[in-house]
Coordinates of N, CA and C in Angstrom, one line a residue:
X3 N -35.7 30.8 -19.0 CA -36.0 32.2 -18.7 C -35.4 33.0 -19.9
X4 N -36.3 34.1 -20.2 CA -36.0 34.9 -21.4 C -34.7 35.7 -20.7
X5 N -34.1 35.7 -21.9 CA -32.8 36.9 -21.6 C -33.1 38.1 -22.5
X6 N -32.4 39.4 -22.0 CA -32.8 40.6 -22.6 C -32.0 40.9 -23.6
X7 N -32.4 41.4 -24.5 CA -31.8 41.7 -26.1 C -32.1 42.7 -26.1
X8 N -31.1 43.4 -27.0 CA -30.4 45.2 -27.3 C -32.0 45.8 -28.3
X9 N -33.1 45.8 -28.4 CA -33.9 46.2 -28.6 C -34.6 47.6 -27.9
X10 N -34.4 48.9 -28.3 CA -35.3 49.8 -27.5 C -37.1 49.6 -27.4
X11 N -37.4 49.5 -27.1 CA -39.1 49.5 -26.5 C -39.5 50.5 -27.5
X12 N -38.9 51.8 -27.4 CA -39.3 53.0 -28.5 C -39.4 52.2 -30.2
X13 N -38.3 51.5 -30.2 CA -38.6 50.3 -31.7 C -39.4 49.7 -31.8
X14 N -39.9 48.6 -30.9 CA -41.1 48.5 -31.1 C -42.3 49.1 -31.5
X15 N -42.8 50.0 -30.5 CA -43.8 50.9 -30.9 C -43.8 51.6 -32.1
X16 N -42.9 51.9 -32.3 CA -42.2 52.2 -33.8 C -43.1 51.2 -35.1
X17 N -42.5 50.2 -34.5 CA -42.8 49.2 -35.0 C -44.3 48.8 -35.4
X18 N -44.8 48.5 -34.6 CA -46.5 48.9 -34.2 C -47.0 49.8 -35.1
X19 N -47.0 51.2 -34.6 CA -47.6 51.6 -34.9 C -47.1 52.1 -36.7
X20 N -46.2 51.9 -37.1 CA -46.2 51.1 -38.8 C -47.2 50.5 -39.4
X21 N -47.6 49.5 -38.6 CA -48.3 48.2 -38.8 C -49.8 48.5 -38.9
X22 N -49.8 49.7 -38.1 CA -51.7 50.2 -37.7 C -52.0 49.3 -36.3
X23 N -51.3 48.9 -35.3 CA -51.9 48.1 -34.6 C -51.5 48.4 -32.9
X24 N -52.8 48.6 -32.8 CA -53.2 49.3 -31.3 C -52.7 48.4 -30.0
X25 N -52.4 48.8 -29.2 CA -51.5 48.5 -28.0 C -52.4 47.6 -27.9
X26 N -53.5 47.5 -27.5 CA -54.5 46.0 -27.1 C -54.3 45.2 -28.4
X27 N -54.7 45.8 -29.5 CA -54.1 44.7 -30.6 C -53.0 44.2 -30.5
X28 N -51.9 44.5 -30.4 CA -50.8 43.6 -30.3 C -50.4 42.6 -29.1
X29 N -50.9 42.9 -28.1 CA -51.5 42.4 -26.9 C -51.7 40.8 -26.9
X30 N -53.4 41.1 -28.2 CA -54.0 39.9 -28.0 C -53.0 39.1 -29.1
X31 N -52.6 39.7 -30.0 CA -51.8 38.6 -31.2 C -50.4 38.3 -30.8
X32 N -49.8 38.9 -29.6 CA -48.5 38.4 -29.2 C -48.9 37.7 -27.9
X33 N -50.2 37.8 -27.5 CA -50.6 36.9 -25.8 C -49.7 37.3 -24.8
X34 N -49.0 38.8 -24.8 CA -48.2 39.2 -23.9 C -49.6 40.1 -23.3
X35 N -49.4 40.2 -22.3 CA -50.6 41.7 -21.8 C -50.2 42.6 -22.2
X36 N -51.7 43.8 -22.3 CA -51.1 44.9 -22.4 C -50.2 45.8 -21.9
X37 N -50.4 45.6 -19.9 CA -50.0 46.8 -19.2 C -48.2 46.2 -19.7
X38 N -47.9 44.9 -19.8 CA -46.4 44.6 -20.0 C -46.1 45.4 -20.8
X39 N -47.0 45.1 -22.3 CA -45.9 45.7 -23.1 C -46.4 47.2 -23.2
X40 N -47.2 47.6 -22.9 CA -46.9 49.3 -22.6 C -45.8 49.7 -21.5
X41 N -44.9 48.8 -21.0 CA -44.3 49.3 -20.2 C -42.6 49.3 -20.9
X42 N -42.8 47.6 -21.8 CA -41.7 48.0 -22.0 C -41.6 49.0 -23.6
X43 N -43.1 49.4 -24.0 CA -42.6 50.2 -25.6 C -42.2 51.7 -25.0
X44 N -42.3 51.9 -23.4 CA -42.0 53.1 -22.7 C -41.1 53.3 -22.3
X45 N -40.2 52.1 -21.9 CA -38.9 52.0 -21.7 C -38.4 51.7 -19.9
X46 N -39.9 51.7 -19.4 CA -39.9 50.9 -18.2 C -39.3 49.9 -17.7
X47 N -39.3 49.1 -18.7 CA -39.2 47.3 -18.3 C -38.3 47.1 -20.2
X48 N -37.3 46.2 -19.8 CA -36.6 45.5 -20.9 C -37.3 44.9 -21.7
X49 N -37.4 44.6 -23.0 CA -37.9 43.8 -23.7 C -36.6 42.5 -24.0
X50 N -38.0 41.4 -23.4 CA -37.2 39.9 -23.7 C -37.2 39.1 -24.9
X51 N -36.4 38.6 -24.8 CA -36.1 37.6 -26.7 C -37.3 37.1 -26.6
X52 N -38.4 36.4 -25.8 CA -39.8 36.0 -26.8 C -40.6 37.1 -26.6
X53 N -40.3 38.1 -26.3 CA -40.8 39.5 -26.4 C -41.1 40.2 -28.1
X54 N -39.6 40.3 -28.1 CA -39.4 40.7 -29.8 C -39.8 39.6 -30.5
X55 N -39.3 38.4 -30.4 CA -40.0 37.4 -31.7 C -41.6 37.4 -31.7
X56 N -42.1 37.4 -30.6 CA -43.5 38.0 -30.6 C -44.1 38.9 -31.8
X57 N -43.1 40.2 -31.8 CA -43.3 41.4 -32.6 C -42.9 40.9 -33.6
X58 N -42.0 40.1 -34.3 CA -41.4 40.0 -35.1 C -42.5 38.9 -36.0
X59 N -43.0 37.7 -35.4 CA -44.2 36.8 -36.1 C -45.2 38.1 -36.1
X60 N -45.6 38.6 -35.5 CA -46.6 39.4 -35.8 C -46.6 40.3 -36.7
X61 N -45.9 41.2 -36.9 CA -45.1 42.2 -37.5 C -44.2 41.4 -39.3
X62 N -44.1 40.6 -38.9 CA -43.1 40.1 -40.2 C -41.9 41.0 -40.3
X63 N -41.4 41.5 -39.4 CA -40.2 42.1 -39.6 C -38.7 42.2 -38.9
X64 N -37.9 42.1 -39.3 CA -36.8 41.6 -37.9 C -36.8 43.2 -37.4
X65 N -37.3 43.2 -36.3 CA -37.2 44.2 -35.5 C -35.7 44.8 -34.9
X66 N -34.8 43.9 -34.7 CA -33.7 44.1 -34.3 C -32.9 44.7 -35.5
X67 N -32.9 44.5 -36.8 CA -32.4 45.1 -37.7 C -32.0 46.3 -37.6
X68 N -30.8 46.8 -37.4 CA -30.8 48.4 -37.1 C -30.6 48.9 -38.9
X69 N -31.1 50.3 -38.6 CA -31.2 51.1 -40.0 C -30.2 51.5 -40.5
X70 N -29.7 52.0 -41.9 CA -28.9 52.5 -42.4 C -28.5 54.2 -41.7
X71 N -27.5 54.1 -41.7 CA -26.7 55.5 -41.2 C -27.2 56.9 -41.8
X72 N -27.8 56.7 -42.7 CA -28.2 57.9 -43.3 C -28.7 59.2 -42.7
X73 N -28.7 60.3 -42.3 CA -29.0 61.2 -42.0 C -30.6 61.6 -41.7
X74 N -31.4 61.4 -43.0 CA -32.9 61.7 -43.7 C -33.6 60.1 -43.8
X75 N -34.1 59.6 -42.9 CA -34.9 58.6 -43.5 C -36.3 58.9 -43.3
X76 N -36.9 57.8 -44.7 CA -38.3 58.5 -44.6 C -39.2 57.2 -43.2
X77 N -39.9 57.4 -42.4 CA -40.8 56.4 -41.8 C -42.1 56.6 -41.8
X78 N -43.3 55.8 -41.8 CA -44.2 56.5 -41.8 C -45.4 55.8 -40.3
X79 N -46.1 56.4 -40.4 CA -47.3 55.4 -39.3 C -48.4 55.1 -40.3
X80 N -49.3 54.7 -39.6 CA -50.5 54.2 -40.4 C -51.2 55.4 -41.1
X81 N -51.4 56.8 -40.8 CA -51.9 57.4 -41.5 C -51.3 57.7 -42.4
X82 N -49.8 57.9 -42.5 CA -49.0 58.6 -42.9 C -48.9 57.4 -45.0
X83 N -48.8 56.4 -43.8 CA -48.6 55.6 -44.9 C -49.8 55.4 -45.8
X84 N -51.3 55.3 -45.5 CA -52.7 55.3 -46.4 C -52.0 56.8 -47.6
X85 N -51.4 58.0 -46.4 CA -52.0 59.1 -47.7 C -50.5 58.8 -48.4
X86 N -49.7 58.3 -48.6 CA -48.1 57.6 -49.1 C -48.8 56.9 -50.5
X87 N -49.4 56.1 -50.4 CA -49.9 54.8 -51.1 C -50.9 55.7 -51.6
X88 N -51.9 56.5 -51.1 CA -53.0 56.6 -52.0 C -52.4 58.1 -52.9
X89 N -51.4 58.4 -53.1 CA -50.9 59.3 -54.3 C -50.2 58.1 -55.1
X90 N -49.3 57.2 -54.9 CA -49.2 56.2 -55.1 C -50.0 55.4 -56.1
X91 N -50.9 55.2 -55.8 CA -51.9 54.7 -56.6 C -52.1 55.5 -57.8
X92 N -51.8 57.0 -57.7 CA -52.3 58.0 -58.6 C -50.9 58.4 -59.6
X93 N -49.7 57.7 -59.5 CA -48.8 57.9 -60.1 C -47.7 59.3 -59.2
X94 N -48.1 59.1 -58.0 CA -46.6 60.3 -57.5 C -46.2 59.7 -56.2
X95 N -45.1 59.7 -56.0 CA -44.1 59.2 -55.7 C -44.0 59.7 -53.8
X96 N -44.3 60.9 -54.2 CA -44.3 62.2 -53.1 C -42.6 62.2 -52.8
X97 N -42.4 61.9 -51.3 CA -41.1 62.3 -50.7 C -40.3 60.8 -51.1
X98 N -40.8 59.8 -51.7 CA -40.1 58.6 -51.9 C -39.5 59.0 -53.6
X99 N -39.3 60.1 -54.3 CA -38.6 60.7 -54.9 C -36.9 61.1 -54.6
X100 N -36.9 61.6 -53.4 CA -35.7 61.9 -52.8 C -35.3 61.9 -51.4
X101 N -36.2 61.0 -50.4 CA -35.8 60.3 -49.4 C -36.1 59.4 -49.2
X102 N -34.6 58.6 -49.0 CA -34.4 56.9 -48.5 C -35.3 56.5 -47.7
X103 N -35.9 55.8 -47.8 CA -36.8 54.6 -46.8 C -36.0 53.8 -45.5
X104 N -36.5 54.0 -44.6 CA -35.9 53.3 -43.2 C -37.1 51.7 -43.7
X105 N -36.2 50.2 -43.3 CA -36.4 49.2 -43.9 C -37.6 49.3 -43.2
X106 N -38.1 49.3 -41.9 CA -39.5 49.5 -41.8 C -40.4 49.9 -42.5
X107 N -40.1 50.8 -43.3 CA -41.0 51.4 -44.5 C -41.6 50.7 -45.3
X108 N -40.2 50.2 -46.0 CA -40.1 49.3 -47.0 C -41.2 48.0 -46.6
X109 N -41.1 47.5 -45.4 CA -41.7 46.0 -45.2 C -43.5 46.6 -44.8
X110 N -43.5 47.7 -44.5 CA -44.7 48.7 -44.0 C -46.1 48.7 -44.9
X111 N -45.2 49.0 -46.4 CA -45.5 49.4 -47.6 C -45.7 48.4 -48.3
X112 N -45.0 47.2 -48.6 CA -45.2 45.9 -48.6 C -46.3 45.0 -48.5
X113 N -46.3 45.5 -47.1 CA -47.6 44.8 -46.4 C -48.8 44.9 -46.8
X114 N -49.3 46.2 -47.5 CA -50.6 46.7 -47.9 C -50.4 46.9 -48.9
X115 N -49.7 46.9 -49.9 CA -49.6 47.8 -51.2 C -50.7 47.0 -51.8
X116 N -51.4 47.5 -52.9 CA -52.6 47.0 -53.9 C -52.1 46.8 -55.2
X117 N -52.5 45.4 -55.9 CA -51.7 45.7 -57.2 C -51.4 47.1 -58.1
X118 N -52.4 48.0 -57.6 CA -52.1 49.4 -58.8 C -50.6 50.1 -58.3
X119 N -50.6 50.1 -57.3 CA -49.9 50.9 -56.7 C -48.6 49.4 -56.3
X120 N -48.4 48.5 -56.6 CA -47.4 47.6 -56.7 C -46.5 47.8 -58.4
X121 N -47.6 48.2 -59.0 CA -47.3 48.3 -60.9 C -46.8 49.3 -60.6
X122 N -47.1 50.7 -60.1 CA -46.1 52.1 -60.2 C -45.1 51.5 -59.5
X123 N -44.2 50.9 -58.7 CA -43.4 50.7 -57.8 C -42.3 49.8 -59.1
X124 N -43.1 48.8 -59.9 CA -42.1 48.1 -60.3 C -41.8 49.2 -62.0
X125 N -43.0 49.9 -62.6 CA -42.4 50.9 -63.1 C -41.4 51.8 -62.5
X126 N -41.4 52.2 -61.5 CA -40.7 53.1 -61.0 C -39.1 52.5 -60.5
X127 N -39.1 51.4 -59.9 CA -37.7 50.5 -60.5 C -36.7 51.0 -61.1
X128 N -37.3 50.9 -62.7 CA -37.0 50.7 -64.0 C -36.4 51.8 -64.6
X129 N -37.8 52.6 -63.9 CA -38.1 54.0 -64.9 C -37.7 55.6 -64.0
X130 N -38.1 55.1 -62.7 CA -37.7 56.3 -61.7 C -37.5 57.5 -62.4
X131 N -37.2 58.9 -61.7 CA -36.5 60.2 -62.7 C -35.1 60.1 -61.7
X132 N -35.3 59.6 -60.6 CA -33.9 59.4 -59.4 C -33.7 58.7 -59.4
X133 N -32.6 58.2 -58.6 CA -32.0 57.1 -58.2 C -32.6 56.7 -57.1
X134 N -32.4 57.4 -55.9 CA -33.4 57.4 -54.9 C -34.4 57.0 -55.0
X135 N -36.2 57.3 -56.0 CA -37.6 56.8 -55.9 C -36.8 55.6 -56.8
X136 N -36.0 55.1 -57.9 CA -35.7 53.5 -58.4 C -35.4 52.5 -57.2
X137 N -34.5 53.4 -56.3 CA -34.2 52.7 -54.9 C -34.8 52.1 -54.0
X138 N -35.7 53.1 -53.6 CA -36.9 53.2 -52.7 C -38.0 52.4 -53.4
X139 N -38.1 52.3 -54.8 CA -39.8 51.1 -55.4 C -39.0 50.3 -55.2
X140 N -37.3 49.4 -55.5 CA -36.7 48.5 -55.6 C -36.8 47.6 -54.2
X141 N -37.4 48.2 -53.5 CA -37.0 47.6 -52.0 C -38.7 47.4 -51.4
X142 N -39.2 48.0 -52.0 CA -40.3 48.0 -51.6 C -41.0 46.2 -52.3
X143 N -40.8 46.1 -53.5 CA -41.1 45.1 -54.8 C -40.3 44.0 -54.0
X144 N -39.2 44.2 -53.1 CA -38.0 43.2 -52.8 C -38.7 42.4 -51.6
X145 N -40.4 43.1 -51.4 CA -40.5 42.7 -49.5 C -41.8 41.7 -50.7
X146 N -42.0 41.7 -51.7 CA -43.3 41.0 -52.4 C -42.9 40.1 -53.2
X147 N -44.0 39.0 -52.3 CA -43.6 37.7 -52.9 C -43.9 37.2 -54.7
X148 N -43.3 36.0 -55.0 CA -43.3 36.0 -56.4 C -41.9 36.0 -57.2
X149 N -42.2 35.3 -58.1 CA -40.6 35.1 -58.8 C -40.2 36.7 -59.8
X150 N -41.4 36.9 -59.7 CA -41.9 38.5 -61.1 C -41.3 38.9 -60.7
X151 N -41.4 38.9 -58.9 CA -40.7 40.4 -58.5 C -39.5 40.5 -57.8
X152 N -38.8 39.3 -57.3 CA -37.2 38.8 -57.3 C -36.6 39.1 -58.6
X153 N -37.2 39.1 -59.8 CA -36.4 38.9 -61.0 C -36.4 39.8 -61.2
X154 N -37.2 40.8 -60.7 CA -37.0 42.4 -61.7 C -36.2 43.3 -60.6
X155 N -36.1 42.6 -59.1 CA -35.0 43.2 -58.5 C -33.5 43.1 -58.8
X156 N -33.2 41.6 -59.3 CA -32.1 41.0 -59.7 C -31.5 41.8 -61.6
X157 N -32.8 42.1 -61.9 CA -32.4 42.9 -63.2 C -32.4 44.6 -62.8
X158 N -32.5 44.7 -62.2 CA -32.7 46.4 -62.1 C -30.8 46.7 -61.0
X159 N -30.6 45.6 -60.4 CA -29.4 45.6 -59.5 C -28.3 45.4 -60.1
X160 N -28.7 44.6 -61.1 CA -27.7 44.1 -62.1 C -27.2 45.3 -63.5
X161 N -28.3 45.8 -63.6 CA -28.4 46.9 -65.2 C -28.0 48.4 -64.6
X162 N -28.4 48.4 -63.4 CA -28.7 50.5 -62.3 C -27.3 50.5 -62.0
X163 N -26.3 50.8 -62.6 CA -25.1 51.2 -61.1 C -25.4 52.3 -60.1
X164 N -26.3 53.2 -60.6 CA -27.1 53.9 -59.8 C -27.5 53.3 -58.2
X165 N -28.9 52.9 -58.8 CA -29.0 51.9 -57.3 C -28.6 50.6 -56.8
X166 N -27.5 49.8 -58.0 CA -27.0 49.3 -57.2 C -25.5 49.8 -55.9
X167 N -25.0 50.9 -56.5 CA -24.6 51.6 -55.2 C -25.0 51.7 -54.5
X168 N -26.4 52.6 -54.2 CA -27.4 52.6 -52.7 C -27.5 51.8 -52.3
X169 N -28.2 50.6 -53.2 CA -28.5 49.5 -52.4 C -27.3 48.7 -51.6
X170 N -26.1 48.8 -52.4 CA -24.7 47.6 -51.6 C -24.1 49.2 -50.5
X171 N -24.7 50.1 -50.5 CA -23.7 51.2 -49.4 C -24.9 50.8 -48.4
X172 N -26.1 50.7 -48.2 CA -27.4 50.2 -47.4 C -26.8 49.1 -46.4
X173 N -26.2 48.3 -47.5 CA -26.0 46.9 -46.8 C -24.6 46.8 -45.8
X174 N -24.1 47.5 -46.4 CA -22.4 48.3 -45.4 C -23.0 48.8 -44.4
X175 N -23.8 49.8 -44.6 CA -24.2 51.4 -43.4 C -24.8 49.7 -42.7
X176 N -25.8 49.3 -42.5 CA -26.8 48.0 -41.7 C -26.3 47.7 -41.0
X177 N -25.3 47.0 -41.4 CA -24.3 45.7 -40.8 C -23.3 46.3 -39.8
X178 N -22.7 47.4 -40.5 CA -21.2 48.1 -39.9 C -21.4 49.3 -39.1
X179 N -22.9 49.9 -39.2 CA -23.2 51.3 -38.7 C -21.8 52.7 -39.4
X180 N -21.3 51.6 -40.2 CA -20.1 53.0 -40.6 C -20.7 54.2 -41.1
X181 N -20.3 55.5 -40.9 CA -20.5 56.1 -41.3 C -21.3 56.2 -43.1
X182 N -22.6 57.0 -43.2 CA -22.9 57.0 -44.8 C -22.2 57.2 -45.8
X183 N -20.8 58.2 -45.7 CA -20.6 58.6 -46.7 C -19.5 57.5 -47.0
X184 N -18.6 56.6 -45.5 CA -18.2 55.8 -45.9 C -18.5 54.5 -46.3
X185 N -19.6 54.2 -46.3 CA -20.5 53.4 -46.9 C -20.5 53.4 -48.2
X186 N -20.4 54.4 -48.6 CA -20.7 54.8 -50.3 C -19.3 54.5 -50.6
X187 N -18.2 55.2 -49.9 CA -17.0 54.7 -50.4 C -16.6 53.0 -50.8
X188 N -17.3 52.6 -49.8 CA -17.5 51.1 -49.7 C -18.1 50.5 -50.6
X189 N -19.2 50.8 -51.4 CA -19.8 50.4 -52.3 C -19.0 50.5 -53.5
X190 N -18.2 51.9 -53.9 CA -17.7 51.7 -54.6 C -16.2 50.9 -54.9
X191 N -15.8 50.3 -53.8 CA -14.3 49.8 -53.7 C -14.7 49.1 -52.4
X192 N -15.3 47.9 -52.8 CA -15.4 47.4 -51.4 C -14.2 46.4 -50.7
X193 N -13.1 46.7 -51.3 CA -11.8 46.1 -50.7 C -11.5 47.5 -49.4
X194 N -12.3 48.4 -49.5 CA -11.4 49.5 -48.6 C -12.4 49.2 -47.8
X195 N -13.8 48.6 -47.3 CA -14.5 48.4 -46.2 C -13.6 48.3 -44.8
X196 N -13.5 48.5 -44.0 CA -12.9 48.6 -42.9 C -13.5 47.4 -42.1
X197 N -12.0 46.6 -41.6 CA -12.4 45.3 -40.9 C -13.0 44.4 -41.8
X198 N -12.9 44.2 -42.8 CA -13.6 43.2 -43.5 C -13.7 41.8 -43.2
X199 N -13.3 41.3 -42.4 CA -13.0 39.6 -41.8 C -14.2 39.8 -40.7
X200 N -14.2 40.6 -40.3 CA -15.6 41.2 -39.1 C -16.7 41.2 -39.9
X201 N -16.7 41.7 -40.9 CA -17.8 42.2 -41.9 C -18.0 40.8 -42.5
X202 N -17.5 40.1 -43.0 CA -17.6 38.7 -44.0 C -18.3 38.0 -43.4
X203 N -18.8 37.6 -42.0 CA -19.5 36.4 -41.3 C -21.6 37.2 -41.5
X204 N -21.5 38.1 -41.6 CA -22.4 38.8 -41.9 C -23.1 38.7 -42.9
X205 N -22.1 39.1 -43.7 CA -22.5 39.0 -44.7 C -23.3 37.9 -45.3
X206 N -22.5 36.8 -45.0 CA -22.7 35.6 -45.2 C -23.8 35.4 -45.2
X207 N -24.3 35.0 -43.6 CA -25.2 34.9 -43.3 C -26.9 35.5 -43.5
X208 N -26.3 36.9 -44.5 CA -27.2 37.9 -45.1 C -27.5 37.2 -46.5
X209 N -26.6 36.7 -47.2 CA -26.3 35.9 -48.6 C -27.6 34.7 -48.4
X210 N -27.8 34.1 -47.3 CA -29.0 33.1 -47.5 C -30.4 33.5 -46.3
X211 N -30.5 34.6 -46.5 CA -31.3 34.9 -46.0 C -32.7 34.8 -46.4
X212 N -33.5 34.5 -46.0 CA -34.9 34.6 -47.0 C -35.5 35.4 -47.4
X213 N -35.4 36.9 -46.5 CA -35.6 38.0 -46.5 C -35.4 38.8 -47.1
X214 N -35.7 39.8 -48.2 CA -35.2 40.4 -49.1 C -33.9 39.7 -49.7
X215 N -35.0 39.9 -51.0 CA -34.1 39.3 -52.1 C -32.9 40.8 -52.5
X216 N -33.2 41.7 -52.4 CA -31.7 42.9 -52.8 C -30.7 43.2 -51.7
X217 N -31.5 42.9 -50.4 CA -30.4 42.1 -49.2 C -29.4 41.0 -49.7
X218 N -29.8 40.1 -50.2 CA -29.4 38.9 -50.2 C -28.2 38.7 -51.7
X219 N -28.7 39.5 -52.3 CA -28.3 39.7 -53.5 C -26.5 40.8 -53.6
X220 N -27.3 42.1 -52.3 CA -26.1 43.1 -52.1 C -24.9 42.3 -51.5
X221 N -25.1 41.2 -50.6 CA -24.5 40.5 -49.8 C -24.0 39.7 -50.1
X222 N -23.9 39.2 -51.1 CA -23.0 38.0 -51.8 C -22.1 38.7 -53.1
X223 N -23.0 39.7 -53.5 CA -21.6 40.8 -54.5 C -20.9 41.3 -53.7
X224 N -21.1 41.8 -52.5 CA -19.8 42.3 -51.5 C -18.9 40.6 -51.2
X225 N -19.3 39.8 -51.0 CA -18.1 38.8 -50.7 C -17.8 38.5 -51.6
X226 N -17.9 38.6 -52.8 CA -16.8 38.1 -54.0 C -15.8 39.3 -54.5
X227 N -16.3 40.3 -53.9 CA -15.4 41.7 -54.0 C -14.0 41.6 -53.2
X228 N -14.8 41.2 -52.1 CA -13.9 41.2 -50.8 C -12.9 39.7 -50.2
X229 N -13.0 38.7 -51.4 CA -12.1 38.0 -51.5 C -10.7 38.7 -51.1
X230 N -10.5 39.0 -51.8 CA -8.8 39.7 -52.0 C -8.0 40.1 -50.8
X231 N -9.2 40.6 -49.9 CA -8.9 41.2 -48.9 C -9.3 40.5 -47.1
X232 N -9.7 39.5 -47.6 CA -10.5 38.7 -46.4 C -9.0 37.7 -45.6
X233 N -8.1 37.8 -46.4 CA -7.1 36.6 -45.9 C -6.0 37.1 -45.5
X234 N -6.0 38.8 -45.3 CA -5.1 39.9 -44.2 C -5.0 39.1 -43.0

């Protein structure tokens, strides 16, 4: 018997409708019925663990992942995301200039991007005029497969202190829901992370993840930081 996991129903649909895919569509490709899961993306009925992994094969995305603390994140739905991508394609950035991406975005955007609009993303990496749109193409490049695009994450994280602060204060705010600004504190002195022995099994397990390579990457520079401090 399925047991119920801390997933809201509103995430889901969330989730979905990211994806472009209509309540009977998800239906037929998760073999759940519809009137069910219209009940639980309403908040009628719990959503069960083969509920979400349903979403999650379907979706390609860990649904349960909770977002960074941030204040402003950007999300989009299916229209939102066509007209995102098709300036995109045209060389502008729009609001991915100066607001963070909620990881849904990122894997959203992923999913459809076209090589034209994959090439502005890994220019924009590089080249950004912010820190935020370097951030924001860095994660997006992080959800597409290929060695090309692992390596230019691992060079841009490695060379940016810029984004690699966002990206390791991301991976604090995720894991720990701490507060953003203490996140950033964190980033920059990650011996003052709060609870770190709590934090380290996470990490870890973030460190071999398959899933985002700037995940995986943030995650293993914070435990060699936080040596020092793990054996309190």
């Amino acid at each position: 018997m399925s047991t119920p996991v801390t997933v809201p129903g509103s995430r889901l649909r969330a989730e979905r409708d990211a994806a472009g895919l209509s309540l009977a569509e998800m239906a037929k490709k998760t073999r759940f019925s519809k009137s069910l899961i219209g009940m639980v993306e309403t908040g009628q009925r719990t959503a069960s663990a083969d509920l979400v992994e349903a979403y999650e094969r379907v979706l390609g995305v860990d649904v349960s992942r909770k977002d960074i603390t941030h204040a402003n994140l950007l999300t989009v739905t299916k229209a939102s995301r066509a007209q995102l991508l098709a300036g995109v394609e045209q060389g502008d950035p729009g609001p991915l200039r100066k607001t963070p991406t909620a990881h849904r975005t990122d894997v959203s955007l992923g999913s459809v991007v076209s090589e034209k609009a994959a090439e502005w993303f890994r220019k924009w990496a590089v080249e950004g005029d912010t820190a935020t749109l370097r951030t924001n193409s860095l994660s997006v490049i992080a959800k597409l497969p290929g060695k090309e695009n692992a390596d230019l994450v691992i060079q841009v994280l490695e060379n940016d202190p810029k984004v690699r602060r966002l990206i390791v204060a991301s991976e604090i705010s995720r894991l720990t829901q701490l507060d953003w600004k203490v996140a950033l504190q964190g980033a920059d002195d990650p011996t003052t992370i709060p609870e770190p022995r709590k934090l380290a099994p996470k990490l870890a397990k973030g460190a071999i993840n398959p899933k985002g390579t700037e995940s995986r990457w943030a995650c293993t520079y914070l435990l060699t930081r936080m040596v020092s401090v793990l054996g309190r």
